[in-house]
Amino acid sequence: MASFFDSGQVIHSFRGGRTSSSIPPSSGSSFCGTPRLGRTPGLAGTLGIHPAWTPQTEPSVTSATAASVIVAVVEGRGLARGEIGMASINLKCPELVLYQFADTGTYAKVITKLHILVPLEILMPDTASEKGKGTKLYNLITENFQSVAFTAIQRKYFNERKGLEYIQQLCAPEYSTVIMEVQAKYYCLAAAAALLKYFEFIQNSIYAPKSLKVSFKGSEHTAMIDSASATNLELVVNNRDHRSEHTLLGVLNYTKTPGGGRRLRSNILEPLLDVDTINIRLDTIQELLQDEELFFGLKNAIGHFLDIDQLLSVLVQIPKQETVQIAESKITHVIQLKHTLELVPPLRVSARCLQQFDMILEQIKSVINDDTSYMKGSLNMRTQKCYAVRPNINEFLDIARRAYTEIVDDIAGLVDQVGEKYGLPIRTSFNTARGFFIQMKLEGVVLPHGELPADFIKVTKQKNNYSFTTTDLMKMNDRCDEALREIFHMSYVVVCQLLNTVHEHIHCLYKLSDAVSMLDMLLSLANACTISDYVRPEFTDTLAIKQGRHPILERIVGQQPVSNNSYISEGSNFVIITGPNMSGKSTYLKQVALCQIMAQMGSFVPAEYASFRIADQIFTRIGVDDDFETNSSTFMVEMKEVSYLIHNVSDRSLIIIDELGRGTSAEEGVGICHSVCEFLLSLRAFTLFATHFLELCELETLYPNVENQHMEVQHTRTGDTGTERVIYTFLLSRGSSEERNYGLRAAEMTALPSTIIQEAKAISSKVSQQLLVCFSSSDPETQRQRAVYHLATRLLQTARNSRLDPDSLRIYLKGLKRDYEAELQVIGEPVSMETEED
Ligand SMILES: Nc1ncnc2c1ncn2[C@@H]1O[C@H](COP(=O)(O)OP(=O)(O)OP(=O)(O)O)[C@@H](O)[C@H]1O
């Protein structure tokens, strides 16, 4: 341990990279002497450690969402810059996850992964922030995760050889193939070494050999949704109210276990790519929906499970110090393990697994009493722990337990005596903080001389109750605690021997945890289908949704929103959507992306029919808010997001762009939109592009794969004044919007003076005429280039579209030639193309 702190500036810990402090040299011994590190306020304060570091003795559902992951991140140097190694461990789940991937200059993958992990603490080599000047990755991480504790660790602890040694030593045999996978992945191994070393130090415990689940996650098995898109789509957090459940997670979350909830969250953020796996999930949901008895039976069974991940986590840790608290919590964990294994049979797990679980249960039952069970209430649980170990295993334990029983009986006798002495209706109570104490109801009690007797001490009054104790009772409590300490200590020795044998089969507990969380997630997805009408999606080369609905809007308004059809295929992969403000464009765009994500995570979707093409990445550019955190203007946020999109987009991506270019002038906005569209049009990605720039609808006449659609609105005149009123239908129709100047019409409905509106109308008309001129009559050379570019793009698309038969191809090429000649004639160019016959 001391070697970890063998030089002065070893660990710097600070939040948001703004403050920094360092642990004094050779202070290691004093830290190691602390039995439960997380409970030591001094150290926690020095390190800036979050209270969630404190090991919890009892898993709780409410704590499931709290941050509990510690992540080490390291970047390659020199030629390997951009190669990222990461290792994460969840304090509530003993799984070491390794990641290694190449990232672009924006480090979007690292940031996205970190957002998904919700880290409690991030570790990086101290060289990433040398001399007060951080690397780009370091600056991005500290900017993006300002509320997360950040710790710089000496670079030498990021040692790949040590990392491999750790994994060979700790990995459960069942998962050992991971060693083959990662042995040449130096950066994730280096991150693992630093992480595990730090974990040992901070938790003051080590993992038992061959007990840890180790997995490697490349980014190729799941769809990539960058963190800005996850935020835009309100996948797990609502942008207006962080506590609101109006998110996709809120809509789908009917999970009963913390593990199920975690799994649902991570699947929403990282949907699957593999159609077979998705279909297996969909088959299961279908079966659950068809068999009510099965659905409710499993739901009921799942509801009794505790947080198996957290239980596993404490079972595989070997504390470096033995204290009464540690002894007591180990006994609790064995009782919880017995409770968990007894819940397995109704889950219909395979016979082979059941055999293994039975074997562990038999081992437990050879030491733990049959009727010992996990119970709510501190006194109940204390009694269960006290009598957990069977009699006749340790005769001193049996004697200590008899002594404990006598003391408890004496306490009851003492309280009865006190009650009789003063003629008061008092009763014995218990809580963890006070131990045994006395309680008395205030109602209907006549106190001698109007006050409590003097020997009632430490009196508190709560609602209708007095709570107090006496000197004798306090002495008896001390004796009781002493007897318990002995009992826990002797039981702990027996329980540790038991756990040593259980460790051999630890891998099947990982499988159980996996199975329970997966089943819980699928039950939750099936549950969502019973609340609203969802349909099983298909996977083809086309995105086709009949009467699709926005899943979150549907939940918010409590009634079905207006549904819409969607169709995007390879031949028509770019949809431009226009329509006035408030007509439902953004809602529609998000609806398509949300349905795509739901389908890829294996959920049914809110529609009458739905078919999807698997998307490897989902990009969104939505919203016009400034990003104060990173001090970016609206326009800069837009440009950063678009630049990220352009650098990372692939032919199998789904792209949602809403009102690009709103953060700058109209001419520049149209220009940017046009060039971004032309770039995207050369790809086979599916794009939905909502805009107020009606000029962009011209693209439909230039590109065969563009389709214009618009949100329909109707107009009525109301009252005597005949004021025009707009009725939003939220219905999507073909073609571009006929609505003009709707911004000005919306302004007219406000209290703005009419002179201002009139002037605005005049200026707007002038500007739009100028824009049209700019857009259509640039100099002949530019126009000629544009015609050639259009021809080349369309030829490229034709070449890609291999499904056209020769006749259709000939007709299509003739059309292309005609369009090209027409474009050249407009600018007076000689038409020099050879005829088809030539
Ligand atoms: N399909 C729908 N069914 C019912 N209500 C809808 C539907 N789509 C949108 N709405 C309602 O209309 C409101 C405005 O929708 P939305 O923000 O999508 O419009 P927009 O065209 O993107 O507006 P803007 O151009 O001003 O951004 C939403 O807040 C929602 O309450």
CSV table of N, CA and C and ligand atoms in Angstrom, one decimal, residues 553 557 560-564 579-588 591 658-659 662 692 711 729-730, ligand 1:
chain,number,residue,atom,x,y,z
A,553,LEU,N,-45.0,12.2,-25.6
A,553,LEU,CA,-46.1,13.1,-25.7
A,553,LEU,C,-47.4,12.3,-25.4
A,557,VAL,N,-49.9,13.8,-22.4
A,557,VAL,CA,-51.2,14.3,-22.6
A,557,VAL,C,-52.3,13.3,-22.2
A,560,GLN,N,-54.3,9.8,-27.1
A,560,GLN,CA,-53.4,9.6,-28.2
A,560,GLN,C,-53.2,10.9,-29.0
A,561,PRO,N,-51.9,11.2,-29.2
A,561,PRO,CA,-51.7,12.4,-30.1
A,561,PRO,C,-52.0,12.1,-31.5
A,562,VAL,N,-52.0,13.1,-32.4
A,562,VAL,CA,-52.2,12.8,-33.8
A,562,VAL,C,-51.1,11.9,-34.3
A,563,SER,N,-51.5,10.8,-35.0
A,563,SER,CA,-50.5,9.9,-35.5
A,563,SER,C,-50.1,10.2,-36.9
A,564,ASN,N,-49.0,9.8,-37.4
A,564,ASN,CA,-48.5,10.1,-38.7
A,564,ASN,C,-47.8,8.9,-39.3
A,579,GLY,N,-43.3,23.7,-42.5
A,579,GLY,CA,-44.6,24.0,-41.8
A,579,GLY,C,-44.4,25.1,-40.8
A,580,PRO,N,-45.5,25.8,-40.5
A,580,PRO,CA,-45.3,26.9,-39.6
A,580,PRO,C,-44.8,26.5,-38.2
A,581,ASN,N,-44.5,27.6,-37.4
A,581,ASN,CA,-44.2,27.3,-36.0
A,581,ASN,C,-45.3,26.6,-35.3
A,582,MET,N,-45.0,25.7,-34.4
A,582,MET,CA,-46.0,25.0,-33.6
A,582,MET,C,-46.8,24.0,-34.4
A,583,SER,N,-46.4,23.7,-35.6
A,583,SER,CA,-47.2,22.8,-36.4
A,583,SER,C,-46.9,21.3,-36.1
A,584,GLY,N,-45.8,21.1,-35.3
A,584,GLY,CA,-45.5,19.7,-34.9
A,584,GLY,C,-44.3,19.1,-35.6
A,585,LYS,N,-43.5,19.9,-36.2
A,585,LYS,CA,-42.3,19.3,-36.9
A,585,LYS,C,-41.3,18.6,-36.0
A,586,SER,N,-40.9,19.4,-34.9
A,586,SER,CA,-39.9,18.8,-34.0
A,586,SER,C,-40.5,17.5,-33.4
A,587,THR,N,-41.7,17.6,-33.0
A,587,THR,CA,-42.3,16.4,-32.3
A,587,THR,C,-42.3,15.2,-33.3
A,588,TYR,N,-42.6,15.4,-34.5
A,588,TYR,CA,-42.6,14.3,-35.5
A,588,TYR,C,-41.2,13.8,-35.7
A,591,GLN,N,-40.2,11.8,-32.7
A,591,GLN,CA,-41.1,10.6,-32.7
A,591,GLN,C,-40.4,9.4,-33.5
A,658,ASP,N,-33.2,19.6,-37.1
A,658,ASP,CA,-34.3,20.5,-36.9
A,658,ASP,C,-33.8,22.0,-36.9
A,659,GLU,N,-34.3,22.7,-37.9
A,659,GLU,CA,-34.0,24.1,-38.0
A,659,GLU,C,-32.5,24.5,-37.9
A,662,ARG,N,-30.6,28.5,-37.8
A,662,ARG,CA,-31.4,29.5,-37.2
A,662,ARG,C,-30.6,30.5,-36.3
A,692,HIS,N,-37.4,26.0,-41.7
A,692,HIS,CA,-38.3,27.1,-42.1
A,692,HIS,C,-37.8,27.8,-43.4
A,711,MET,N,-46.2,20.0,-42.6
A,711,MET,CA,-47.3,19.8,-41.6
A,711,MET,C,-48.4,20.7,-42.0
A,729,THR,N,-53.2,20.9,-37.4
A,729,THR,CA,-53.8,19.5,-37.5
A,729,THR,C,-52.7,18.5,-37.1
A,730,PHE,N,-51.5,18.8,-37.1
A,730,PHE,CA,-50.3,17.9,-36.8
A,730,PHE,C,-50.3,16.8,-37.8
B,1,LIG,N1,-48.8,14.8,-33.3
B,1,LIG,C1,-49.2,15.7,-32.4
B,1,LIG,N2,-50.3,15.4,-31.7
B,1,LIG,C2,-50.7,16.3,-30.8
B,1,LIG,N3,-50.1,17.4,-30.4
B,1,LIG,C3,-48.9,17.7,-31.0
B,1,LIG,C4,-48.4,16.8,-32.0
B,1,LIG,N4,-47.2,17.3,-32.5
B,1,LIG,C5,-47.0,18.4,-31.8
B,1,LIG,N5,-48.0,18.6,-30.9
B,1,LIG,C6,-48.1,19.7,-29.9
B,1,LIG,O1,-47.7,20.9,-30.6
B,1,LIG,C7,-46.7,21.6,-29.9
B,1,LIG,C8,-45.7,22.2,-30.9
B,1,LIG,O2,-45.0,21.2,-31.6
B,1,LIG,P1,-43.6,21.3,-32.1
B,1,LIG,O3,-42.7,22.0,-31.1
B,1,LIG,O4,-43.2,20.0,-32.6
B,1,LIG,O5,-43.8,22.3,-33.4
B,1,LIG,P2,-42.7,22.9,-34.4
B,1,LIG,O6,-43.4,22.9,-35.7
B,1,LIG,O7,-41.4,22.2,-34.3
B,1,LIG,O8,-42.6,24.3,-33.9
B,1,LIG,P3,-41.4,25.4,-34.1
B,1,LIG,O9,-41.1,25.5,-35.5
B,1,LIG,O10,-41.8,26.6,-33.5
B,1,LIG,O11,-40.2,24.8,-33.4
B,1,LIG,C9,-46.0,20.5,-29.0
B,1,LIG,O12,-45.6,21.0,-27.8
B,1,LIG,C10,-47.2,19.5,-28.8
B,1,LIG,O13,-47.8,19.8,-27.6
